[in-house]
Coordinates of C-alpha atoms and ligand atoms in Angstrom, one line a residue:
X133 CA 35.7 5.1 -10.9
X134 CA 32.1 5.3 -11.8
X135 CA 29.8 6.6 -9.0
X136 CA 27.8 3.7 -7.5
X137 CA 30.5 1.2 -8.2
X138 CA 33.9 0.3 -6.7
X139 CA 35.1 -1.1 -10.0
X140 CA 36.4 -4.0 -7.9
X141 CA 35.9 -7.8 -8.1
X142 CA 37.0 -9.9 -5.1
X143 CA 38.1 -13.4 -6.3
X144 CA 38.5 -16.3 -3.9
X145 CA 40.2 -19.5 -5.1
X146 CA 39.2 -22.2 -2.5
X147 CA 41.7 -24.7 -3.9
X148 CA 44.6 -22.4 -3.6
X149 CA 43.1 -20.7 -0.4
X150 CA 43.9 -17.3 -1.9
X151 CA 42.0 -14.1 -2.4
X152 CA 42.9 -11.5 -4.9
X153 CA 41.1 -8.3 -6.3
X154 CA 40.8 -7.2 -9.8
X155 CA 39.3 -4.2 -11.7
X156 CA 36.1 -4.1 -13.6
X157 CA 36.1 -1.2 -15.9
X158 CA 33.6 1.6 -16.2
X159 CA 32.3 0.3 -19.6
X160 CA 31.4 -3.2 -18.1
X161 CA 29.6 -1.3 -15.3
X162 CA 27.6 0.6 -17.8
X163 CA 26.8 -2.3 -20.0
X164 CA 25.9 -4.9 -17.3
X165 CA 25.5 -2.8 -14.1
X166 CA 25.8 -5.5 -11.4
X167 CA 23.8 -8.4 -10.0
X168 CA 22.4 -10.6 -12.6
X169 CA 24.2 -8.7 -15.4
X170 CA 27.7 -9.0 -14.1
X171 CA 26.9 -12.6 -13.1
X172 CA 26.1 -13.4 -16.7
X173 CA 29.1 -11.6 -18.0
X174 CA 31.4 -13.5 -15.7
X175 CA 29.8 -16.8 -16.5
X176 CA 30.1 -16.2 -20.2
X177 CA 33.8 -15.5 -19.8
X178 CA 34.8 -18.1 -17.3
X179 CA 32.4 -21.1 -17.6
X180 CA 32.5 -22.8 -20.9
X181 CA 29.8 -25.4 -21.8
X182 CA 32.0 -28.4 -21.0
X183 CA 32.2 -27.4 -17.3
X184 CA 29.8 -29.5 -15.2
X185 CA 27.9 -27.4 -12.5
X186 CA 29.8 -29.5 -9.7
X187 CA 33.1 -29.1 -11.4
X188 CA 35.7 -27.1 -9.3
X189 CA 36.0 -24.8 -12.3
X190 CA 32.4 -23.7 -12.2
X191 CA 32.1 -20.3 -10.6
X192 CA 29.6 -19.0 -8.1
X193 CA 29.3 -15.3 -8.2
X194 CA 27.8 -13.1 -5.4
X195 CA 27.1 -9.6 -6.9
X196 CA 25.6 -6.3 -6.1
X197 CA 24.8 -3.3 -8.1
X198 CA 24.6 0.5 -8.0
X199 CA 21.8 0.6 -5.5
X200 CA 23.6 -1.3 -2.6
X201 CA 25.3 0.5 0.2
X202 CA 22.8 3.3 0.3
X203 CA 19.5 3.3 2.3
X204 CA 17.5 3.0 -1.0
X205 CA 14.2 1.4 -0.2
X206 CA 14.3 -2.2 -1.4
X207 CA 18.0 -2.2 -2.0
X208 CA 19.0 -5.0 0.6
X209 CA 19.2 -7.5 -2.2
X210 CA 22.1 -9.3 -3.9
X211 CA 22.3 -11.9 -6.7
X212 CA 24.0 -15.3 -6.8
X213 CA 24.8 -16.6 -10.2
X214 CA 26.3 -19.9 -11.3
X215 CA 25.9 -22.8 -13.8
X216 CA 22.9 -24.6 -12.3
X217 CA 22.9 -28.2 -11.5
X218 CA 19.2 -28.4 -12.2
X219 CA 19.2 -26.7 -15.6
X220 CA 22.9 -27.1 -16.6
X221 CA 23.1 -23.5 -17.8
X222 CA 23.0 -20.0 -16.6
X223 CA 21.1 -19.4 -13.3
X224 CA 20.8 -16.5 -10.9
X225 CA 18.8 -16.2 -7.7
X226 CA 18.3 -13.1 -5.6
X227 CA 18.2 -12.9 -1.8
X228 CA 17.7 -10.1 0.7
X229 CA 18.2 -9.7 4.6
X230 CA 21.3 -7.4 4.7
X231 CA 24.1 -9.3 2.8
X232 CA 24.1 -7.1 -0.4
X233 CA 24.5 -3.7 1.3
X234 CA 27.1 -4.9 3.7
X235 CA 29.1 -6.5 0.9
X236 CA 29.0 -3.4 -1.0
X237 CA 30.0 -1.4 2.0
X238 CA 33.1 -3.8 2.4
X239 CA 34.2 -2.3 -1.0
X240 CA 33.4 -4.8 -3.8
X241 CA 30.9 -5.1 -6.6
X242 CA 31.2 -8.8 -6.9
X243 CA 32.7 -11.9 -5.3
X244 CA 33.8 -14.6 -7.7
X245 CA 34.4 -18.0 -6.0
X246 CA 36.3 -20.8 -7.8
X247 CA 38.0 -24.1 -7.0
X248 CA 37.1 -26.7 -4.4
X249 CA 38.5 -26.6 -0.9
X250 CA 40.0 -29.9 0.4
X251 CA 37.9 -29.6 3.5
X252 CA 34.9 -27.5 4.6
X253 CA 35.5 -23.8 4.9
X254 CA 33.6 -20.5 5.1
X255 CA 34.6 -17.1 3.8
X256 CA 34.7 -14.1 6.1
X257 CA 34.9 -10.6 4.6
X258 CA 35.2 -7.5 6.7
X259 CA 36.2 -4.6 4.5
X260 CA 39.7 -5.3 3.2
X261 CA 40.2 -8.3 5.4
X262 CA 39.3 -11.7 3.6
X263 CA 39.7 -14.9 5.4
X264 CA 39.1 -18.5 4.4
X265 CA 38.2 -20.2 7.7
X266 CA 37.9 -23.8 8.8
X267 CA 34.2 -25.0 8.9
X268 CA 34.8 -28.6 9.7
X269 CA 33.0 -28.2 13.1
X270 CA 30.1 -26.4 11.4
X271 CA 29.7 -28.9 8.5
X272 CA 26.5 -30.9 9.2
X273 CA 24.7 -28.1 11.0
X274 CA 21.5 -26.7 9.8
X275 CA 21.3 -23.3 8.2
X276 CA 20.0 -21.4 11.2
X277 CA 22.5 -23.0 13.5
X278 CA 25.3 -22.1 11.0
X279 CA 24.2 -18.4 11.0
X280 CA 24.4 -18.2 14.9
X281 CA 27.6 -20.2 15.1
X282 CA 29.5 -18.1 12.6
X283 CA 28.3 -14.8 14.0
X284 CA 29.6 -16.1 17.4
X285 CA 33.0 -17.2 16.0
X286 CA 33.6 -13.9 14.1
X287 CA 32.3 -12.0 17.2
X288 CA 30.0 -9.9 15.1
X289 CA 26.2 -10.3 15.6
X290 CA 25.5 -7.7 12.9
X291 CA 27.4 -9.6 10.2
X292 CA 25.2 -11.0 7.4
X293 CA 25.8 -14.7 6.7
X294 CA 24.8 -16.6 3.5
X295 CA 24.9 -20.3 4.3
X296 CA 23.9 -23.8 3.1
X297 CA 22.1 -26.4 5.1
X298 CA 22.8 -30.1 5.0
X299 CA 21.0 -30.4 1.6
X300 CA 23.7 -28.3 0.0
X301 CA 26.5 -30.2 1.7
X302 CA 25.0 -33.4 0.2
X303 CA 24.7 -31.9 -3.3
X304 CA 20.9 -32.2 -3.3
X305 CA 20.1 -30.4 -6.6
X306 CA 17.3 -28.3 -5.2
X307 CA 19.4 -26.8 -2.4
X308 CA 19.2 -23.1 -1.7
X309 CA 21.3 -20.5 -0.1
X310 CA 19.9 -19.2 3.2
X311 CA 20.6 -15.6 4.3
X312 CA 20.3 -14.5 8.0
X313 CA 17.6 -17.1 8.7
X314 CA 14.9 -15.2 6.7
X315 CA 15.8 -14.7 3.1
X316 CA 16.6 -17.2 0.4
X317 CA 18.3 -17.5 -2.9
X318 CA 16.0 -20.4 -3.4
X319 CA 16.1 -21.4 -7.1
X320 CA 18.2 -23.5 -9.4
X321 CA 20.2 -25.4 -6.7
X322 CA 22.9 -22.9 -6.2
X323 CA 23.3 -24.1 -2.5
X324 CA 24.6 -27.4 -4.0
X325 CA 27.2 -25.5 -6.0
X326 CA 28.4 -24.1 -2.7
X327 CA 28.4 -27.6 -1.3
X328 CA 30.4 -28.9 -4.3
X329 CA 33.2 -26.5 -3.3
X330 CA 33.0 -27.5 0.4
X331 CA 31.9 -23.9 1.0
X332 CA 29.5 -23.7 4.0
X333 CA 29.0 -20.0 4.2
X334 CA 30.0 -16.4 3.2
X335 CA 29.9 -13.9 6.2
X336 CA 30.2 -10.2 5.5
X337 CA 30.3 -6.8 7.1
X338 CA 31.5 -3.5 5.7
X339 CA 31.9 0.1 6.7
X340 CA 32.9 2.1 3.7
X341 CA 30.9 4.8 2.0
X342 CA 30.0 4.0 -1.5
X343 CA 30.8 6.9 -4.0
X344 CA 27.5 8.7 -5.0
X345 CA 27.0 11.5 -7.6
X346 CA 24.4 13.6 -5.9
X347 CA 24.1 12.7 -2.2
X348 CA 21.6 15.3 -1.1
X349 CA 19.3 14.5 -4.0
X350 CA 19.6 10.8 -3.1
X351 CA 18.7 11.4 0.5
X352 CA 15.7 13.3 -0.4
X353 CA 14.5 10.7 -2.8
X354 CA 15.1 8.0 -0.3
X355 CA 13.0 9.8 2.3
X356 CA 10.2 10.5 -0.1
X357 CA 10.0 7.0 -1.8
X358 CA 10.3 5.2 1.6
X359 CA 7.2 7.0 2.8
X360 CA 5.2 6.5 -0.5
X361 CA 6.1 2.8 -0.8
X362 CA 5.2 2.2 2.8
X363 CA 1.8 3.9 2.3
X364 CA 1.1 2.0 -0.9
X365 CA 2.0 -1.3 0.7
X366 CA -0.5 -0.6 3.5
X367 CA -3.1 0.1 0.9
X368 CA -2.3 -3.0 -1.1
X369 CA -2.2 -4.9 2.2
X370 CA 1.3 -6.4 1.3
X371 CA 2.6 -4.8 4.5
X372 CA -0.2 -6.1 6.7
X373 CA -0.5 -9.6 5.3
X374 CA 2.6 -10.2 3.2
X375 CA 2.4 -12.2 0.1
X376 CA -0.3 -14.6 1.6
X377 CA -2.7 -11.7 0.6
X378 CA -2.4 -13.1 -2.9
X379 CA -3.8 -16.7 -2.3
X380 CA -7.5 -16.0 -2.6
X381 CA -7.2 -13.8 -5.7
X382 CA -4.8 -16.1 -7.4
X383 CA -6.9 -19.2 -6.8
X384 CA -9.9 -17.3 -8.3
X385 CA -8.0 -16.6 -11.4
X386 CA -7.0 -20.3 -11.7
X387 CA -3.4 -19.3 -11.2
X388 CA -2.6 -21.4 -8.0
X389 CA -1.3 -24.8 -8.3
X390 CA -3.8 -27.5 -7.3
X391 CA -3.0 -31.1 -7.0
X392 CA 0.3 -30.8 -8.8
X393 CA -1.3 -28.9 -11.6
X394 CA -4.1 -31.4 -12.3
X395 CA -6.9 -29.6 -10.2
X396 CA -8.9 -26.7 -11.4
X397 CA -10.3 -24.9 -8.3
X398 CA -10.0 -25.0 -4.5
X399 CA -11.4 -21.8 -3.0
X400 CA -11.9 -23.2 0.5
X401 CA -8.2 -24.3 0.6
X402 CA -6.9 -21.0 -0.7
X403 CA -9.1 -19.1 1.9
X404 CA -7.8 -21.3 4.8
X405 CA -4.2 -20.8 4.0
X406 CA -4.4 -17.2 2.6
X407 CA -4.8 -13.8 4.4
X408 CA -6.4 -12.7 6.6
X409 CA -6.6 -16.3 8.0
X410 CA -2.8 -16.7 7.7
X411 CA -2.2 -13.6 9.8
X412 CA -4.6 -14.6 12.6
X413 CA -3.7 -18.3 12.9
X414 CA 0.1 -17.7 12.7
X415 CA 0.2 -14.4 14.6
X416 CA 2.2 -13.2 11.6
X417 CA 4.1 -9.9 11.6
X418 CA 6.3 -8.2 8.9
X419 CA 9.9 -9.3 9.0
X420 CA 11.7 -6.8 6.7
X421 CA 15.0 -6.9 4.9
X422 CA 17.3 -3.9 5.6
X423 CA 15.9 -0.6 4.4
X424 CA 12.5 -2.1 3.4
X425 CA 9.3 -0.1 3.8
X426 CA 7.1 -3.2 3.1
X427 CA 8.5 -6.2 4.9
X428 CA 6.8 -8.9 2.9
X429 CA 8.6 -11.7 4.8
X430 CA 6.6 -12.9 7.8
X431 CA 7.7 -13.7 11.4
X432 CA 5.2 -16.2 12.7
X433 CA 4.6 -17.6 16.3
X434 CA 2.7 -20.8 16.9
X435 CA 2.2 -22.2 20.3
X436 CA 0.0 -25.2 19.7
X437 CA -0.4 -28.0 18.9
X438 CA 3.0 -28.8 20.6
X439 CA 4.3 -30.6 17.4
X440 CA 3.8 -27.5 15.3
X441 CA 5.2 -25.1 17.9
X442 CA 7.3 -22.5 16.0
X443 CA 8.8 -19.0 16.2
X444 CA 10.5 -17.7 13.2
X445 CA 10.3 -17.2 9.4
X446 CA 6.8 -18.1 8.0
X447 CA 5.8 -19.4 4.6
X448 CA 5.2 -17.0 1.7
X449 CA 2.8 -17.2 -1.2
X450 CA 5.0 -19.4 -3.3
X451 CA 5.4 -21.9 -0.4
X452 CA 1.8 -21.9 0.6
X453 CA 1.0 -22.7 -3.1
X454 CA 3.6 -25.4 -3.5
X455 CA 3.4 -27.0 -0.1
X456 CA -0.4 -26.2 0.3
X457 CA -2.8 -26.2 -2.5
X458 CA -0.5 -28.1 -4.7
X459 CA -0.7 -31.0 -2.3
X460 CA -4.4 -30.3 -1.2
X461 CA -3.0 -29.4 2.2
X462 CA -4.8 -26.6 4.1
X463 CA -3.3 -26.9 7.6
X464 CA -1.4 -23.7 7.9
X465 CA 0.6 -24.8 11.0
X466 CA 1.7 -28.0 9.3
X467 CA 2.7 -26.0 6.2
X468 CA 4.7 -23.7 8.4
X469 CA 6.6 -26.6 10.0
X470 CA 7.3 -28.1 6.6
X471 CA 8.5 -24.6 5.4
X472 CA 10.7 -24.4 8.5
X473 CA 12.2 -28.0 7.8
X474 CA 13.0 -26.8 4.2
X475 CA 14.6 -23.6 5.4
X476 CA 16.9 -25.3 8.0
X477 CA 18.0 -28.1 5.7
X478 CA 18.4 -25.5 3.0
X479 CA 16.1 -26.6 0.2
X480 CA 14.0 -24.5 -2.2
X481 CA 10.4 -24.8 -1.0
X482 CA 9.0 -24.4 -4.5
X483 CA 10.9 -27.4 -5.9
X484 CA 10.4 -29.3 -2.6
X485 CA 6.7 -28.9 -3.1
X486 CA 7.0 -30.0 -6.7
X487 CA 8.9 -33.1 -5.7
X488 CA 6.2 -34.0 -3.1
X489 CA 3.3 -33.3 -5.6
X490 CA 4.9 -35.3 -8.3
X491 CA 5.5 -38.2 -5.8
X492 CA 1.9 -38.0 -4.8
X493 CA 0.7 -38.1 -8.4
X494 CA 2.9 -41.0 -9.3
X495 CA 1.5 -42.9 -6.2
X496 CA -2.1 -42.2 -7.1
X497 CA -1.6 -43.3 -10.7
X498 CA 0.1 -46.6 -9.5
X499 CA 3.5 -45.6 -11.1
X500 CA 5.0 -46.1 -7.8
X501 CA 3.8 -48.1 -4.8
X502 CA 4.5 -48.6 -1.1
X503 CA 7.4 -50.9 -2.2
X504 CA 9.2 -47.8 -3.7
X505 CA 8.3 -45.5 -0.8
X506 CA 9.4 -47.8 2.0
X507 CA 5.9 -48.1 3.1
X508 CA 4.8 -44.4 3.0
X509 CA 1.3 -43.9 1.7
X510 CA 1.7 -40.8 -0.4
X511 CA -1.9 -39.5 -0.1
X512 CA -2.9 -36.1 -1.2
X513 CA -3.7 -33.8 1.7
X514 CA -1.6 -35.6 4.3
X515 CA 0.6 -33.0 6.2
X516 CA 2.6 -35.7 8.0
X517 CA 3.8 -37.2 4.6
X518 CA 4.6 -33.7 3.5
X519 CA 6.9 -33.1 6.6
X520 CA 8.4 -36.6 6.5
X521 CA 9.2 -36.4 2.8
X522 CA 10.8 -32.9 2.9
X523 CA 13.0 -34.2 5.7
X524 CA 14.1 -37.1 3.6
X525 CA 14.7 -34.9 0.5
X526 CA 16.8 -32.4 2.4
X527 CA 18.7 -35.1 4.2
X528 CA 19.1 -37.2 1.0
X529 CA 17.8 -40.4 2.8
X530 CA 15.1 -43.0 2.4
X531 CA 12.5 -42.7 -0.5
X532 CA 13.3 -38.9 -0.5
X533 CA 16.7 -39.5 -1.9
X534 CA 15.2 -40.2 -5.3
X535 CA 14.7 -36.4 -5.4
X536 CA 18.4 -35.5 -4.8
X537 CA 18.6 -34.6 -8.5
X538 CA 15.2 -32.8 -8.6
X539 CA 11.9 -34.0 -10.2
X540 CA 13.3 -34.5 -13.7
X541 CA 16.1 -36.9 -12.7
X542 CA 13.6 -38.6 -10.4
X543 CA 11.1 -39.1 -13.3
X544 CA 13.8 -40.5 -15.5
X545 CA 14.7 -43.0 -12.8
X546 CA 11.0 -44.0 -12.1
X547 CA 10.2 -44.4 -15.9
X548 CA 6.7 -45.5 -16.8
X549 CA 5.8 -42.2 -18.5
X550 CA 6.5 -40.4 -15.2
X551 CA 8.4 -37.7 -17.3
X552 CA 5.1 -36.7 -18.9
X553 CA 3.9 -35.6 -15.4
X554 CA 6.7 -33.3 -14.4
X555 CA 5.9 -29.5 -14.6
X556 CA 9.0 -27.8 -15.6
X557 CA 10.9 -25.7 -18.1
X558 CA 14.6 -26.6 -18.9
X559 CA 14.6 -28.6 -15.6
X560 CA 13.3 -25.9 -13.3
X561 CA 10.0 -26.7 -11.6
X562 CA 7.1 -24.2 -12.1
X563 CA 6.6 -21.7 -9.3
X564 CA 3.1 -21.3 -7.9
X565 CA 1.5 -19.6 -11.0
X566 CA -0.2 -21.4 -13.7
X567 CA 0.7 -20.5 -17.2
X568 CA -2.8 -21.5 -18.5
X569 CA -4.1 -18.5 -16.5
X570 CA -1.7 -15.9 -17.8
X571 CA -0.4 -16.1 -21.4
X572 CA 2.3 -13.6 -21.2
X573 CA 3.6 -15.6 -18.3
X574 CA 3.4 -18.7 -20.5
X575 CA 5.9 -17.1 -22.8
X576 CA 8.1 -16.0 -20.0
X577 CA 8.3 -19.5 -18.6
X578 CA 9.0 -21.0 -22.0
X579 CA 11.8 -18.7 -22.8
X580 CA 13.1 -18.2 -19.3
X581 CA 16.8 -18.2 -19.2
X582 CA 16.8 -20.0 -15.9
X583 CA 13.8 -22.1 -16.7
X584 CA 10.1 -21.5 -15.5
X585 CA 10.2 -18.3 -13.2
X586 CA 7.6 -15.8 -12.5
X587 CA 10.1 -13.3 -11.0
X588 CA 11.8 -12.9 -14.4
X589 CA 8.7 -11.2 -15.9
X590 CA 6.0 -10.8 -13.3
X591 CA 3.3 -10.7 -16.1
X592 CA 0.9 -12.3 -13.7
X593 CA 0.8 -9.1 -11.9
X594 CA 0.1 -7.1 -15.0
X595 CA -2.5 -9.6 -16.3
X596 CA -4.2 -10.1 -13.0
X597 CA -3.1 -7.5 -10.6
X598 CA -3.1 -4.1 -12.3
X599 CA 0.6 -3.6 -12.2
X600 CA 1.4 -1.2 -15.0
X601 CA 4.5 0.6 -16.2
X602 CA 3.3 3.4 -18.5
X603 CA 6.9 4.7 -19.2
X604 CA 7.6 1.5 -21.3
X605 CA 4.0 1.2 -22.7
X606 CA 3.0 -1.6 -20.2
X607 CA -0.6 -0.4 -19.7
X608 CA -4.1 -1.8 -19.1
X609 CA -4.4 -2.9 -22.7
X610 CA -2.0 -5.7 -22.0
X611 CA -4.2 -6.9 -19.2
X612 CA -7.0 -8.7 -21.0
X613 CA -6.7 -12.3 -20.0
X614 CA -6.9 -15.1 -22.5
X615 CA -6.3 -12.6 -25.5
X616 CA -3.0 -13.4 -27.2
X617 CA -2.8 -9.9 -28.7
X618 CA 0.2 -8.0 -27.3
X619 CA 1.3 -10.8 -25.0
X620 CA 4.5 -11.5 -27.0
X621 CA 5.5 -7.8 -26.7
X622 CA 4.4 -7.8 -23.0
X623 CA 6.7 -10.8 -22.2
X624 CA 9.7 -9.3 -23.9
X625 CA 9.2 -5.9 -22.2
X626 CA 8.7 -7.5 -18.8
X627 CA 11.7 -9.8 -19.1
X628 CA 13.9 -6.8 -20.1
X629 CA 12.5 -4.7 -17.2
X630 CA 13.1 -7.6 -14.6
X631 CA 16.6 -8.2 -15.9
X632 CA 17.3 -4.5 -15.3
X633 CA 15.9 -4.6 -11.8
X634 CA 17.9 -7.8 -11.0
X635 CA 21.0 -6.1 -12.0
X636 CA 20.5 -2.9 -10.0
X637 CA 19.7 -4.9 -7.7
X638 CA 16.3 -3.7 -6.6
X639 CA 13.5 -5.8 -4.9
X640 CA 10.6 -6.2 -7.4
X641 CA 8.0 -5.5 -4.7
X642 CA 9.1 -1.8 -4.5
X643 CA 7.4 -1.3 -7.8
X644 CA 5.0 -4.2 -7.9
X645 CA 3.0 -3.7 -4.7
X646 CA 4.9 -0.6 -3.4
X647 CA 4.0 1.5 -6.4
X648 CA 7.5 2.8 -7.1
X649 CA 7.4 4.0 -10.8
X650 CA 10.1 3.4 -13.3
X651 CA 10.6 7.2 -13.3
X652 CA 11.4 7.2 -9.7
X653 CA 13.7 4.1 -10.0
X654 CA 15.5 6.2 -12.6
X655 CA 15.6 9.3 -10.3
X656 CA 17.4 7.0 -7.7
X657 CA 19.7 5.5 -10.3
X658 CA 20.7 8.8 -11.9
X659 CA 21.3 10.5 -8.5
X660 CA 23.7 7.6 -7.6
X661 CA 25.4 7.3 -10.9
X662 CA 25.1 10.7 -12.4
X663 CA 24.4 9.0 -15.8
X664 CA 21.1 10.7 -16.8
X665 CA 19.4 7.5 -18.2
X666 CA 15.9 7.5 -19.5
X667 CA 13.5 4.5 -19.8
X668 CA 14.8 3.6 -23.3
X669 CA 18.3 3.3 -21.9
X670 CA 17.2 1.2 -19.0
X671 CA 15.2 -1.2 -21.2
X672 CA 18.0 -1.5 -23.7
X673 CA 20.4 -2.5 -20.8
X674 CA 17.7 -4.9 -19.6
X675 CA 17.5 -6.5 -23.0
X676 CA 21.3 -6.7 -23.4
X677 CA 21.5 -8.6 -20.0
X678 CA 18.6 -11.0 -20.8
X679 CA 20.1 -11.6 -24.2
X680 CA 23.5 -12.5 -22.8
X681 CA 21.8 -14.9 -20.6
X682 CA 20.1 -16.4 -23.6
X683 CA 23.5 -16.7 -25.4
X684 CA 24.7 -18.8 -22.4
X685 CA 21.7 -21.0 -22.8
X686 CA 22.3 -21.4 -26.5
X687 CA 26.1 -22.1 -26.0
X688 CA 25.0 -24.8 -23.4
X689 CA 22.9 -26.6 -26.1
X690 CA 19.5 -25.1 -25.6
X691 CA 17.4 -24.2 -28.8
X692 CA 13.9 -23.4 -29.8
X693 CA 12.9 -27.0 -29.0
X694 CA 13.4 -26.2 -25.3
X695 CA 11.2 -23.1 -25.4
X696 CA 8.2 -25.2 -24.5
X697 CA 5.7 -25.8 -21.8
X698 CA 5.1 -29.3 -20.2
X699 CA 2.2 -31.4 -21.4
X700 CA -0.1 -30.6 -18.5
X701 CA -0.2 -26.9 -19.6
X702 CA -2.1 -28.0 -22.6
X703 CA -4.9 -29.7 -20.7
X704 CA -7.6 -27.1 -20.2
X705 CA -9.6 -26.9 -16.9
X706 CA -13.1 -28.2 -16.8
X707 CA -14.3 -25.6 -14.4
X708 CA -13.3 -22.3 -12.9
X709 CA -12.0 -19.1 -14.3
X710 CA -9.7 -20.6 -16.9
X711 CA -12.0 -23.3 -18.0
X712 CA -11.3 -24.4 -21.6
X713 CA -8.3 -22.1 -22.0
X714 CA -4.7 -22.9 -22.9
X715 CA -2.1 -20.5 -24.3
X716 CA -1.5 -20.7 -28.1
X717 CA 2.3 -21.0 -27.4
X718 CA 3.5 -21.8 -30.9
X719 CA 1.9 -18.6 -32.4
X720 CA 3.0 -16.5 -29.4
X721 CA 6.6 -17.8 -29.7
X722 CA 6.9 -17.0 -33.4
X723 CA 5.7 -13.5 -32.7
X724 CA 8.0 -13.2 -29.7
X725 CA 11.1 -14.4 -31.7
X726 CA 10.3 -11.8 -34.4
X727 CA 10.0 -9.0 -31.8
X728 CA 13.3 -10.1 -30.3
X729 CA 15.0 -10.3 -33.7
X730 CA 15.8 -14.0 -33.1
X731 CA 16.0 -16.4 -36.0
X732 CA 13.9 -19.6 -36.4
X733 CA 16.4 -21.4 -34.0
X734 CA 15.9 -18.9 -31.3
X735 CA 19.3 -17.2 -31.9
X736 CA 19.6 -13.4 -31.8
X737 CA 20.6 -12.0 -35.1
X738 CA 24.0 -10.4 -35.7
X739 CA 22.3 -7.2 -36.2
X740 CA 20.5 -7.3 -32.9
X741 CA 23.7 -8.3 -31.2
X742 CA 25.5 -5.3 -32.6
X743 CA 22.7 -3.0 -31.5
X744 CA 22.9 -4.4 -28.0
X745 CA 26.7 -4.1 -28.0
X746 CA 27.0 -7.9 -27.6
X747 CA 28.7 -8.6 -30.9
X748 CA 31.9 -9.8 -29.1
X749 CA 29.8 -12.3 -27.1
X750 CA 28.8 -14.2 -30.1
X751 CA 29.7 -18.0 -30.2
X752 CA 32.9 -18.3 -32.4
X753 CA 31.3 -21.0 -34.5
X754 CA 28.3 -18.8 -35.4
Ligands
SF4_986 S1 9.6 -6.5 0.1 FE1 10.1 -8.3 1.1 S2 11.8 -9.2 -0.2 FE2 11.5 -7.1 -0.7 S3 13.1 -6.0 0.5 FE3 11.2 -6.0 1.6 S4 11.1 -7.8 3.0 FE4 12.8 -8.1 1.4

């Protein structure tokens, strides 16, 4: 058994109401690590292209990596992978709280769920005990009620519970998975995949000691890095203000969404919803995942006005962007309520904001009218419309039910050139970063294996935020905005780096905001595994995992024609920092393909697959 792993997969078949364990060998652990890597391997092997995301034969995989089970700063993460109902191909989404470490301590590297239960159930794992329990009484509860109810039923207030809300039950394709009421596997509709299996939740607790190669060295690194990250996060103000600290800067660079990607600037709005105003108005405090020295999540308390009274998880930067500036809404308390509604119903706040913004734009342009919206006036800047509409989307009722398939399906239904307005890649709505502002990010979006995602590259923080990784040559020279030179290389390197982090599984903020260097991450990794990897080996592993995800995309029918940006991303701003600028995507893409050793169709060459030890993952027909 390799240190840092159990070499053990737990498989639960909901149709047969059966759980079994199976071995994952040392070689697979070395090639794919865990998290997103193991998720991609299992999806490749078990979910062929003809399987629909809501088919009982689709898999949903909860996986951890070598970092879970030890108090490594930022290691309270895990990954959920499946075939996405939004993109119809590979998807993964990471969440925190304490599910990952507790699952690892229960003695497993991954949980593979297959089949569909005849009636609602939840899975309860406590070390070797695995139960499939009746959830008929819980079905219909919101995500927060579900966490409380399950902890009560299993008599374990410390268990970590990953759940779906009503949106997942109703197969709303932007449904997320909610963990312990404050962390979210938000993207790609994985909550709806759980719903399609009649699976309400997975609760876990564990008590085993994970094997480690050099425990005393690991303990000493943990102590040192915890202090250093904590200090760095105070200096970067990520600890003090959380991700709302980004709003004013991002808006200044033209990075924040404004009026569903049709506006250029809105500094007053960003200032009102961003820190420090956010911290004062919402009395916000850090709400950390387990073992976290930063605590980027926010716990907020609002006393008045009465209709916006709230205690609990507050909105983060992405939510502020998509439910705030994206809709010209600057009322922080109203955004916090809309965020709370999304969290309880279990819908991704990014895609929810995209749905509302798209609807407002269609209404403004006369593509839809009050006749379609059952009398709602979808005016920009109206917080009541936002709150009403996210309730409708999550409950799949009223006009909001048009979004049960996401923006793209809604646009197809609406017709009248509405498709031209949707801002997505491969069916996944843009997060709150504008690819016209960061050209490395434009490539990351266009080639993203789960669609448009800033967390699968974080170039925006290299290009705008001074986040560098000198060990892999990501230095200041890449940071020149609106200069295409080096952006293809930057995108490839950052995608590989993030694929590696998502397979460890480590919170990106430890490095990006917490200052944890790649060398320090390798120190942690090597003290756990005893493998003595260097940066080159880590990056090769990241590239292998990213490429396997790409192979799944290709097998599911995606090609170069899908490595594109939506039409709005070619309309330059008239004013502000990015005035007149749009990324030269075609040129960047050709350079990127060449660097990746992909052919003109966007397929990795046989030679590169061999170098990555992926030759046996090739499509048989190639
Ligand atoms: S930085 Fe945020 S997301 Fe990362 S582990 Fe800490 S609280 Fe969780």
